[in-house]
Coordinates of C-alpha atoms in Angstrom, one line a residue:
X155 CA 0.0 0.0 0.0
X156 CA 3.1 2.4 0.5
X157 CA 3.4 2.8 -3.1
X158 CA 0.2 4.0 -3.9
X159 CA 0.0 6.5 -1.0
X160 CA 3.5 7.5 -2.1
X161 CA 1.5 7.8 -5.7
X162 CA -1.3 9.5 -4.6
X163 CA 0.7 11.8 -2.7
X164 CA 3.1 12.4 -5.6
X165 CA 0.3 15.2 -7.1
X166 CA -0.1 16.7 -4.1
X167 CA 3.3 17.2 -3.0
X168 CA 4.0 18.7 -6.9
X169 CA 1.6 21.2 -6.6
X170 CA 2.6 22.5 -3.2
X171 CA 6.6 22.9 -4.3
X172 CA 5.7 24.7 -7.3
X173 CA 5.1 27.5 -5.0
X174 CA 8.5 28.4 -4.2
X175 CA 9.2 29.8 -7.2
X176 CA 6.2 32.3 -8.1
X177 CA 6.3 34.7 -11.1
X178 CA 5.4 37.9 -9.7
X179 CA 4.7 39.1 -13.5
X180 CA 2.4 36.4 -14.7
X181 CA 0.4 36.2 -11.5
X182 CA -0.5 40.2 -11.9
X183 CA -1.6 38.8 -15.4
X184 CA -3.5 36.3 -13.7
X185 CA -5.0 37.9 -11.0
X186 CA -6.4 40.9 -13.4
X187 CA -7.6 39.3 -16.1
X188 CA -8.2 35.6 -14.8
X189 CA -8.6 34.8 -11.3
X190 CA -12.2 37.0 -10.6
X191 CA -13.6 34.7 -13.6
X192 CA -12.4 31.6 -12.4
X193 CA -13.7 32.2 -8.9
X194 CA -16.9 33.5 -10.1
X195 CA -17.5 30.8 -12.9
X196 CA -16.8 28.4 -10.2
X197 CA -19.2 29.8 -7.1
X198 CA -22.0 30.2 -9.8
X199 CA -21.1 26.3 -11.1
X200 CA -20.8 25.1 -7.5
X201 CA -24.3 27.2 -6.4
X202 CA -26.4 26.3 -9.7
X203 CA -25.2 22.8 -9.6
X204 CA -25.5 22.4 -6.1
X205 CA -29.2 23.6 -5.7
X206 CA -29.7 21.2 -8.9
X207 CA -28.7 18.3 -8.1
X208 CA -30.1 18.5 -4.3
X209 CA -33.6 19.3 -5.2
X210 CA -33.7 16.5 -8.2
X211 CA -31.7 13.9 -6.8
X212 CA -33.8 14.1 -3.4
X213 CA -37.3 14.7 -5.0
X214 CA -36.8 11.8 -7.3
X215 CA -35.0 9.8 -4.6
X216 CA -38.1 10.5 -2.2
X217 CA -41.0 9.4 -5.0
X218 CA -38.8 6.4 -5.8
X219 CA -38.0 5.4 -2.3
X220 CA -41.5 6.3 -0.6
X221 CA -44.5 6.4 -3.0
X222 CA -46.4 4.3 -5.0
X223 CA -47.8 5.7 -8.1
X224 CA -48.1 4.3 -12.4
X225 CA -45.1 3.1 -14.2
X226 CA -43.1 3.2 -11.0
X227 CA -41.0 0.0 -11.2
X228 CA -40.3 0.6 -14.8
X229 CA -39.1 4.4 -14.2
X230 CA -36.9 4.0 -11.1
X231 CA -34.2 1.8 -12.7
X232 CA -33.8 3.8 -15.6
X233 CA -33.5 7.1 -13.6
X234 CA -29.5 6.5 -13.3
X235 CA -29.0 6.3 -17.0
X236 CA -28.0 9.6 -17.7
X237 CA -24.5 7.9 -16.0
X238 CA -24.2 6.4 -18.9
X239 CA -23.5 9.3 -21.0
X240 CA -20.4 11.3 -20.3
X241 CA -20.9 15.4 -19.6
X242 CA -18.4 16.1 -23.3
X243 CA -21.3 14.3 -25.1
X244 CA -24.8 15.7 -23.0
X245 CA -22.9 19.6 -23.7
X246 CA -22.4 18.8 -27.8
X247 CA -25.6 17.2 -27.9
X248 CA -27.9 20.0 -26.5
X249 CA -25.3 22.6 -28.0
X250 CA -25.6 21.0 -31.7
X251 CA -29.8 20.7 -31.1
X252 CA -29.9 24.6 -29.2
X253 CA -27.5 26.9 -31.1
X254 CA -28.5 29.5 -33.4
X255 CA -28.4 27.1 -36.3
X256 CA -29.5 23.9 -35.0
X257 CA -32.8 22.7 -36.1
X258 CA -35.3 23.6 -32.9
X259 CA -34.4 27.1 -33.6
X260 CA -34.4 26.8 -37.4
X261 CA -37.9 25.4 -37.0
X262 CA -38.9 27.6 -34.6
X263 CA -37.9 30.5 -36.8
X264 CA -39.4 29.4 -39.4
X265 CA -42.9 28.3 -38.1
X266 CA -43.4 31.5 -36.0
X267 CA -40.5 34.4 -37.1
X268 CA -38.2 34.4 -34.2
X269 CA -37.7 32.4 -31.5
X270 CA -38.1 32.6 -27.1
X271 CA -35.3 34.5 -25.8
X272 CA -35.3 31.7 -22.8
X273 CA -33.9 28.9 -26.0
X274 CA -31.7 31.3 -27.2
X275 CA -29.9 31.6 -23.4
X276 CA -29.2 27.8 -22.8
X277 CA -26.8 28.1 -25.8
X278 CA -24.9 30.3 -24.7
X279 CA -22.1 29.7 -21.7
X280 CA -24.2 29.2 -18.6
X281 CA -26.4 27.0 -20.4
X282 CA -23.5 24.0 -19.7
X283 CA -25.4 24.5 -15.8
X284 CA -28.3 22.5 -16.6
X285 CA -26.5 20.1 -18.8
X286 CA -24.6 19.0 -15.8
X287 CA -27.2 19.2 -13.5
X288 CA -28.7 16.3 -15.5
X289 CA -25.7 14.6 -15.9
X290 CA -24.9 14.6 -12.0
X291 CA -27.9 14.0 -10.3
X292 CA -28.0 10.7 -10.2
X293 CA -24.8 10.4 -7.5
X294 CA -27.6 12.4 -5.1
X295 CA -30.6 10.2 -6.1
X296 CA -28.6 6.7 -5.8
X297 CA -27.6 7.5 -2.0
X298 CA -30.8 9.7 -1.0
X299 CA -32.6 6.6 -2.0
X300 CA -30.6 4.2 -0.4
X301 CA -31.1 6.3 2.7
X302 CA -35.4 7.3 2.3
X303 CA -35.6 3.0 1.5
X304 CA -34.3 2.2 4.6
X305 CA -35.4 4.5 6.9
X306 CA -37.2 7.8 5.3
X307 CA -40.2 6.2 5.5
X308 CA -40.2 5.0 8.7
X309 CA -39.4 8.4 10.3
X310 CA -42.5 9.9 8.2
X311 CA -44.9 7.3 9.6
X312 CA -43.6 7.7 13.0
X313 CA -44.1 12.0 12.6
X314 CA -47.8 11.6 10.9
X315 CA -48.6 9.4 14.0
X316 CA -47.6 12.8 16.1
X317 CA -50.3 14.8 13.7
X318 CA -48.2 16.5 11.5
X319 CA -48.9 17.3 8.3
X320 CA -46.8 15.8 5.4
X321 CA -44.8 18.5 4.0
X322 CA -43.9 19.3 7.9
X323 CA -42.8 15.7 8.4
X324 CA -40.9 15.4 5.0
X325 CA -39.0 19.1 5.7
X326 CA -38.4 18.4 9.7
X327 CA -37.6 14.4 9.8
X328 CA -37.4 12.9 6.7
X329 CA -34.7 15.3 5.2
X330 CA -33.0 15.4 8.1
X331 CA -32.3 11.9 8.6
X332 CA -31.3 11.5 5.0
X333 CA -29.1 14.6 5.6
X334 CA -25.8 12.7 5.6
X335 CA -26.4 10.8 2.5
X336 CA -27.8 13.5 0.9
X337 CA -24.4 15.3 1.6
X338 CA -22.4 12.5 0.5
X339 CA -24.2 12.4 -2.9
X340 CA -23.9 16.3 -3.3
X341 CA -20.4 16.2 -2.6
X342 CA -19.7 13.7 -5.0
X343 CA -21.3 15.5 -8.0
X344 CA -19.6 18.7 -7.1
X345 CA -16.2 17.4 -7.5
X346 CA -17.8 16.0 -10.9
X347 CA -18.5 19.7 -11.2
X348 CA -15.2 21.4 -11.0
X349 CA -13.1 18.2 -12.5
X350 CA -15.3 18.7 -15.7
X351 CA -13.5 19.8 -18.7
X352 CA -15.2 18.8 -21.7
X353 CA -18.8 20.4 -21.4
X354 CA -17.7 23.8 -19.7
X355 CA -14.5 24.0 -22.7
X356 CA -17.7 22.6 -25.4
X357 CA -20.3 25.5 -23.9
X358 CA -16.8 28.1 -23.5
X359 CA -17.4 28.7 -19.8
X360 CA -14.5 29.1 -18.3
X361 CA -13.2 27.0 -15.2
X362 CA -9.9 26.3 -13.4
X363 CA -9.5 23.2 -15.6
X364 CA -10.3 24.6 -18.6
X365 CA -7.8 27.4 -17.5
X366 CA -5.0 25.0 -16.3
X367 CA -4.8 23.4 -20.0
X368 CA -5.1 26.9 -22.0
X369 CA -1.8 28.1 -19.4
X370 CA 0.1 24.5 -19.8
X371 CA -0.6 23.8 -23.5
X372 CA -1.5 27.4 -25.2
X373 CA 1.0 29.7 -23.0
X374 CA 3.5 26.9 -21.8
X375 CA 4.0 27.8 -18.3
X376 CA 3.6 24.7 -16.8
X377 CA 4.5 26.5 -13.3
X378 CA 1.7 28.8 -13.8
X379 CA -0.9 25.5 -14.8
X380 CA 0.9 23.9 -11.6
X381 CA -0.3 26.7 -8.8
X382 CA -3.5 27.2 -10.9
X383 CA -4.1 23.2 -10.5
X384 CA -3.3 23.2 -6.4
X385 CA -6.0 26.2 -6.3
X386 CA -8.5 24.2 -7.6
X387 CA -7.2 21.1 -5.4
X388 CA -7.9 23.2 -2.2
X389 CA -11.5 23.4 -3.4
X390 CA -11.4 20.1 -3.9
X391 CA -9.8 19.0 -0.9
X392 CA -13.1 20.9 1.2
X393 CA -15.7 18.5 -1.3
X394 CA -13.8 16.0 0.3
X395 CA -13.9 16.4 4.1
X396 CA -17.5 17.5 3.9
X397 CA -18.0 13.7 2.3
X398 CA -16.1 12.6 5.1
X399 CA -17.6 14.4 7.8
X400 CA -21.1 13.3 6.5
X401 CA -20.7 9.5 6.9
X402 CA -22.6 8.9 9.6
X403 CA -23.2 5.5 12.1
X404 CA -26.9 6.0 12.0
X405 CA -27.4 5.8 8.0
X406 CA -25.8 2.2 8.7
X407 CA -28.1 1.1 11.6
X408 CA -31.0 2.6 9.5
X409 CA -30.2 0.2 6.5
X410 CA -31.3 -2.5 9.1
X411 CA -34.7 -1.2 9.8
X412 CA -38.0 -2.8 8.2
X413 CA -39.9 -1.1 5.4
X414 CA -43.4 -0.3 5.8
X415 CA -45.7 0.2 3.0
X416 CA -45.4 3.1 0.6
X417 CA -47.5 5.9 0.3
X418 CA -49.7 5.2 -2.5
X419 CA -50.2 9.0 -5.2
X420 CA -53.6 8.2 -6.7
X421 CA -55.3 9.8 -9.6
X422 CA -53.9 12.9 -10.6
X423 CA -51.0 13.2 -8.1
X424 CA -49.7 9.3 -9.3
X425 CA -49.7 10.6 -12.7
X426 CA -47.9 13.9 -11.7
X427 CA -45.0 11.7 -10.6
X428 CA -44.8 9.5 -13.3
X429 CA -44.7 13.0 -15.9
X430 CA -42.1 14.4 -13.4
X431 CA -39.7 11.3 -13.6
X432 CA -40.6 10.9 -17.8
X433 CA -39.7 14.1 -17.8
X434 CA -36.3 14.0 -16.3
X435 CA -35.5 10.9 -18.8
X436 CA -37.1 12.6 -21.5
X437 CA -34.0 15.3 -21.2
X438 CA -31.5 13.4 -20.1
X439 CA -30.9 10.0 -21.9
X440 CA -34.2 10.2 -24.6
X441 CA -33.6 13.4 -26.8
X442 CA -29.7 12.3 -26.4
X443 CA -30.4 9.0 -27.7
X444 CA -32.6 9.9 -30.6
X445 CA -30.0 13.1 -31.6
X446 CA -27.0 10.9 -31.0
X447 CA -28.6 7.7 -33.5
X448 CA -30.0 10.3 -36.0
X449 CA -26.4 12.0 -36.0
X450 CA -24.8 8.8 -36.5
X451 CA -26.9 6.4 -39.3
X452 CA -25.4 8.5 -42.0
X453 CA -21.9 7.8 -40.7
X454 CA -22.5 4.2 -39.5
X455 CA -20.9 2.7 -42.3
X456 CA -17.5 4.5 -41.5
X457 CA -17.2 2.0 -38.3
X458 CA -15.2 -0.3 -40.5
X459 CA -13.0 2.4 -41.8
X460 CA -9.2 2.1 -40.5
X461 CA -9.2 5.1 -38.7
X462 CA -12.1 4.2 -37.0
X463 CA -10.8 0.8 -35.6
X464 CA -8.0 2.3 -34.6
X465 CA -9.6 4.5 -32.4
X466 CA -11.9 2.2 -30.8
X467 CA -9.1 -0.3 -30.9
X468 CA -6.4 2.5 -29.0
X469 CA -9.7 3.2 -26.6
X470 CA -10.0 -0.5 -25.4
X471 CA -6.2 -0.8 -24.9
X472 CA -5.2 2.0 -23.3
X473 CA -8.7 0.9 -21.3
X474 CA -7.8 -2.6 -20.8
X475 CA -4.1 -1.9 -19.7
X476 CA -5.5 0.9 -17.1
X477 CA -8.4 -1.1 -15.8
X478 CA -5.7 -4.4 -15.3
X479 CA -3.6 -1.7 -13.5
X480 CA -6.5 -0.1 -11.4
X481 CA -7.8 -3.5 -10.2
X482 CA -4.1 -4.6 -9.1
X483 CA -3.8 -1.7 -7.3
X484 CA -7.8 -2.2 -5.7
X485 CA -6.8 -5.6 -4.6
X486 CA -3.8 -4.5 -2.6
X487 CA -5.8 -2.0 -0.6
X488 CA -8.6 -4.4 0.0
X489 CA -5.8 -6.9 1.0
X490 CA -3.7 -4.7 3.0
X491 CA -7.4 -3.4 4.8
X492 CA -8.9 -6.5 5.4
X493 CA -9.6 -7.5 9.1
X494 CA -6.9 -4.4 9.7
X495 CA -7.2 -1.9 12.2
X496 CA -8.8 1.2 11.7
X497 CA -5.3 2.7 11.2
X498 CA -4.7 0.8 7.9
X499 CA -8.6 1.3 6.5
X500 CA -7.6 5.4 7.2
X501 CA -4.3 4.5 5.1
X502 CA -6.3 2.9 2.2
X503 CA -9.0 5.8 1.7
X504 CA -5.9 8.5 1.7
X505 CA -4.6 6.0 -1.2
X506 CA -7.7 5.6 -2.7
X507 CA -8.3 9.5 -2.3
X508 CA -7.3 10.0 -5.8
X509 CA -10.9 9.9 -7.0
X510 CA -11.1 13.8 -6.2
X511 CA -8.3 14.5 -7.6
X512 CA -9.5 16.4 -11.2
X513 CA -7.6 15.3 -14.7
X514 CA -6.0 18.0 -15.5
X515 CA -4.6 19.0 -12.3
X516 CA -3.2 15.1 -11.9
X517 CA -1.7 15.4 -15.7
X518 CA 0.3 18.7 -14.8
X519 CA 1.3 17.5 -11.6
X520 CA 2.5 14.0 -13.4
X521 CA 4.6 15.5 -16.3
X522 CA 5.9 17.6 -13.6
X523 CA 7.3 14.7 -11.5
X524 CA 8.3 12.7 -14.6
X525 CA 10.0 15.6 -16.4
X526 CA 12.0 15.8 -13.1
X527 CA 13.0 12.5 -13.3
X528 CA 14.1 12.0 -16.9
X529 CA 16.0 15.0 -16.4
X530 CA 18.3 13.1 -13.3
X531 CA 17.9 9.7 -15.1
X532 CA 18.3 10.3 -18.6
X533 CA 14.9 8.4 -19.5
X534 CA 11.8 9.4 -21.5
X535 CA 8.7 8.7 -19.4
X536 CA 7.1 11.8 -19.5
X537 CA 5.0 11.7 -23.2
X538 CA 4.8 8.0 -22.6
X539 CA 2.1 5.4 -21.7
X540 CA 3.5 5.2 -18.6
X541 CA 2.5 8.5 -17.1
X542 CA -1.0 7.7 -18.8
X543 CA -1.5 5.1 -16.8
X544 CA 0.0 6.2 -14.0
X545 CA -2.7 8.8 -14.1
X546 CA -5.1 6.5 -14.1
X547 CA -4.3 4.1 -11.3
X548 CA -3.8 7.2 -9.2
X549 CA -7.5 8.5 -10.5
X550 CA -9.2 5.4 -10.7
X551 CA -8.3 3.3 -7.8
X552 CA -11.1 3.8 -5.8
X553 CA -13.7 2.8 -8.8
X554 CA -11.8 -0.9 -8.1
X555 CA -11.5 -1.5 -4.2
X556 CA -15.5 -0.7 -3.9
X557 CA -16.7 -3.5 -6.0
X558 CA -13.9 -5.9 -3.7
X559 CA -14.9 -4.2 -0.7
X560 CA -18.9 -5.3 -1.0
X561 CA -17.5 -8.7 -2.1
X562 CA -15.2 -9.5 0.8
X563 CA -17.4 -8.3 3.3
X564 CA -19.6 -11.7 2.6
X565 CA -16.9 -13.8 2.5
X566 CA -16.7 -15.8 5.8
X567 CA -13.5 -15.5 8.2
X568 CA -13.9 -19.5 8.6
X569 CA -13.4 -20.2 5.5
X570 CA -9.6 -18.9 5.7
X571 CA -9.5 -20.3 9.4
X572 CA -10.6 -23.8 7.9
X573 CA -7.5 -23.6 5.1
X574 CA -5.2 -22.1 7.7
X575 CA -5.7 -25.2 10.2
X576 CA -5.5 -27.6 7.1
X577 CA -1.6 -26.0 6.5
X578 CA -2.1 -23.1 3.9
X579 CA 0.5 -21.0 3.9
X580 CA -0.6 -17.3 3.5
X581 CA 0.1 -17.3 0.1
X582 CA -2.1 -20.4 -0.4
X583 CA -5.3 -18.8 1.4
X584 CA -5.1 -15.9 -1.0
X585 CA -4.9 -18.0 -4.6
X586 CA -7.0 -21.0 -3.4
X587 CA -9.7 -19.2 -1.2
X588 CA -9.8 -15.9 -1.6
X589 CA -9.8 -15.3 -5.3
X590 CA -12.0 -17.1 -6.4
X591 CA -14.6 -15.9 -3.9
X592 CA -13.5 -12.3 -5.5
X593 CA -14.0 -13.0 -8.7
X594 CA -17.3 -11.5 -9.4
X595 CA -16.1 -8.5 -7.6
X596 CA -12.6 -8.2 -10.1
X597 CA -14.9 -9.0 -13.0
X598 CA -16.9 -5.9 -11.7
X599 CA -14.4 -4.0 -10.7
X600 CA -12.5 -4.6 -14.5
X601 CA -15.6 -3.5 -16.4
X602 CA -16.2 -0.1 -14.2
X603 CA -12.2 0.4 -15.0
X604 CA -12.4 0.1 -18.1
X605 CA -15.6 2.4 -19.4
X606 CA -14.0 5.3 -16.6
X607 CA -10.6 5.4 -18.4
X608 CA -12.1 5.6 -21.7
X609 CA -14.6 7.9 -21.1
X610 CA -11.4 10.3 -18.8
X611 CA -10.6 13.2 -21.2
X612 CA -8.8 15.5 -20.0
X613 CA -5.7 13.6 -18.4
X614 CA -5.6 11.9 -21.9
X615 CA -5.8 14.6 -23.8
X616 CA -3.0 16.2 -22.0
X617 CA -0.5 13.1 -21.2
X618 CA -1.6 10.7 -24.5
X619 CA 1.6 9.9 -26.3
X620 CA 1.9 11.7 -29.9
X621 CA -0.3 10.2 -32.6
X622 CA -2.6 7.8 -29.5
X623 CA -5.7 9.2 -30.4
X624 CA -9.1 8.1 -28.6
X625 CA -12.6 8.0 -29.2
X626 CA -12.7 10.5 -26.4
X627 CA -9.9 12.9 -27.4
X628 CA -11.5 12.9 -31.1
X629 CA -14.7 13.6 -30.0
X630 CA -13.2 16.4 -28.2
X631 CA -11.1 17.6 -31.1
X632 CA -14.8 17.3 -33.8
X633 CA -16.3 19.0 -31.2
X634 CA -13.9 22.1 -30.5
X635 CA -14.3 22.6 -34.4
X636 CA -18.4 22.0 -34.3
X637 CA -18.5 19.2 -36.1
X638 CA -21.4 17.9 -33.8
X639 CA -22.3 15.1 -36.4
X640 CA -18.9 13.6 -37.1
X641 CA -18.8 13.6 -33.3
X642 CA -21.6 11.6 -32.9
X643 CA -20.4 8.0 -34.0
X644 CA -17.2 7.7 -31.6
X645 CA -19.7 9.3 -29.4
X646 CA -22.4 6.7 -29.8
X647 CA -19.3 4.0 -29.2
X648 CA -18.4 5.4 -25.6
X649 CA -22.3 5.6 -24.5
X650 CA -23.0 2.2 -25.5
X651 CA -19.3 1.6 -23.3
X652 CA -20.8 3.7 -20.5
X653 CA -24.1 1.7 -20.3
X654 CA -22.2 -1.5 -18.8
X655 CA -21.6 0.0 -15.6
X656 CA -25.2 1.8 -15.7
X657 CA -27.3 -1.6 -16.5
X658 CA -24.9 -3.7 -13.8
X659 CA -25.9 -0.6 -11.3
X660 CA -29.6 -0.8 -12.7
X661 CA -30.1 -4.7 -12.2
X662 CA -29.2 -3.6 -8.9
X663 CA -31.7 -1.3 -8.2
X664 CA -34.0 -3.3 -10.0
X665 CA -33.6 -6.3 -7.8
X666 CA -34.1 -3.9 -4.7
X667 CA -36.8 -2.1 -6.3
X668 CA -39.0 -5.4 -6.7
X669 CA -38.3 -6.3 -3.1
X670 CA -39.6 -3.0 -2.0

């Protein structure tokens, strides 16, 4: 486990040194011209997304969780879809569809004259706010309903019993048991938030990561892209004690409590909550399904072209190769973690902190370290696969050792205890025994690897050896030209990719769902 928290730690430590050498001349730059946009852009992301994600996630979360109404069981599964589809391809989607010259203004000009000023707005930069709003509230709605399943509904009961009314209840005991969850999910999306870089640099607003790779790659001041990068970390770093500091004992000892019946929406009010929930699909995986095929058909027959394969073929490589990486690296946490003292499970999630770590900001501070080195050693690492993947292990860690973790925590301790008195060696216990009990869990943990590293842009885009191309650094590349519908085939390829972890996630739910 020392390796990887000597890994993880590598970024962190990069970005701190790169303040002892501070140009005076290009921070005056900075802070004139650059700085007030990047905070601003940033508190009105964080605020717009924030209040988003919280009132979607938990409304959906609480009619999923709590109420019975038409269509229910067939809605709730699909309500974590819009996972499926990474934020580059939502933003090129709804850009390509709302812009100026995109066909619903083009049709609406031409049916009635001119068009609502409201359409014209969501092309233009803020309009990425709802994009990711939709692409991000599912990490709110998965644990708010987690939470309202095992307990919400329960505490409602147990506050109309005491003559409240239910908005009262829901507001003042509900939400506040679900509070920590809640938090946990909102904290998650809002690192999503300010680690984005291909829907704000698509829609042109302007954030700390679209920043860092204009400073490293168009001005090449890799210093400056280095103490932009730990600015953004700092924000990053308060996301992640707030996740921390809102995992709570009770959440767990609600998960064990019986579920009463749901509340059952009848008439107009069931049919309310089945639109609302359509609705929600409707925007986020329908119209970017239909747009994405109808982008695509004329292009489909170019998926045999060479250039074509090659992409996909680079995609799944560089995807297989990180995912084999990330799930080594999962299994020695889980391994060095397991049955260890609390002292060693606070070592693994520092190693595994990595996750919060944005793209860009892991890319600079990787080149950095690796320039360094080839400089002492002679070597060429940096521009290789190996800082790539490097990246990635560091990044992706954590999407591994969760899958092991809910696997090893069914595996029985007398099992081992059995093969230890029969005369395995240590060694023994873990190839014979253990293993193959975790094999569903590395086959999970490989497939959620996989479809994160090839849908990661921006750490690609910026470490990729010359000439690697990948589905998702060409999408970028179509899309910074507006070439929405050339886009849309390498697109299609990485949201059929992304569905794998969506439809393991929604069998899930599903499963629960019918149980509930």
């Amino acid at each position: 486990m020392a390796p990887l928290l000597a890994l993880v730690g590598l970024p962190i430590l990069m970005l701190a040194l790169s303040w002892l050498q501070v140009d005076g001349e290009v921070w005056s730059h900075l802070s004139t011209w650059l700085l007030p946009r990047l905070i601003g852009h940033s508190a009105l992301l964080l605020g717009v997304v924030g209040v988003g994600v919280a009132v979607l996630g938990v409304g959906l979360a609480w009619l999923s969780a709590c109420c019975e109404y038409p269509l229910r069981r067939w809605l709730d599964p699909l309500l974590i879809l819009p996972l499926a589809f990474p934020t580059y391809v939502l933003a090129f989607i709804y850009l390509g569809l709302l812009d100026f010259a995109g066909p619903l203004q083009t049709a609406l000009r031409e049916a009635f004259g001119a068009t609502p000023g409201w359409l014209g707005a969501l092309a233009r930069p803020a309009g990425v706010l709802p994009i990711l709003v939709l692409a991000f509230y599912p990490y709110v709605y998965l644990l708010a309903r987690a939470s309202f399943s095992a307990g919400g509904l329960v505490a409602f009961e147990a506050g109309r019993s005491l003559g409240a009314g239910p908005v009262s209840v829901f507001l003042r005991v509900s939400l506040p048991a679900a509070r920590p969850a809640i938090v946990a999910g909102l904290a998650l999306a809002l690192m999503e938030a300010l680690a984005d870089f291909g829907a704000v640099s698509i829609y042109g607003f302007d954030t700390f990561t679209t920043a860092i790779y204009r400073t490293w790659l168009g001005l090449f001041d890799l210093r400056a892209a280095t103490q932009l990068a730990s600015l953004l970390m700092a924000f990053m770093l308060v996301l992640v004690f707030a996740e921390r500091a809102s995992r709570s004992a009770r959440v767990r000892r609600a998960e064990r409590r019986t579920v009463p019946n749901r509340i059952v929406l009848r008439g107009a009010r069931g049919w309310a909550a089945t639109a609302l929930q359509s609705a929600v699909l409707l925007a986020a995986v329908i119209i970017p399904l239909v747009q994405l095929l109808a982008w695509s058909l004329p292009s489909i027959g170019g998926m045999a072209d060479a250039g074509a394969l090659r992409l996909i073929g680079n995609t799944v490589m560089l995807g297989a190769l990180g995912a084999a990486g990330v799930v080594a690296g999962g299994l020695v946490l889980l391994l060095a973690g397991y049955r260890a003292s609390r002292r060693f499970t606070l070592l693994s999630e520092l190693a595994a902190s990595g996750y919060a770590i944005p793209g860009t900001v892991l890319a600079v501070a990787i080149m950095l370290a690796l320039t360094g080195v080839d400089r002492v050693l002679e070597t060429t690492l940096a521009g290789g696969l190996l800082a790539l993947l490097l990246a990635y292990l560091i990044r992706f860690v954590r999407v591994a050792w969760g899958p092991l973790e809910g696997v090893a925590a069914r595996i029985r301790p007398e099992l081992f205890e059995s093969a230890r008195s029969l005369g395995a060696s240590r060694w023994e216990r873990l190839w014979r025994v253990m293993l193959p009990l975790l094999r569903p869990g590395l086959a999970t943990a490989f497939l959620l690897a996989l479809v994160e590293i090839a849908k990661e842009m921006p750490a690609t885009l910026m470490l990729r050896p010359f000439g690697w191309d990948t589905l998702a650094t060409r999408i970028y590349e179509l899309t910074a030209e507006g070439q929405w519908e050339r886009a849309a085939l390498p697109a299609l390829v990485l949201v059929v990719l992304g569905a794998i972890p969506a439809v393991l996630l929604m069998r899930r739910l599903g499963g629960r769902t019918a149980d509930r």
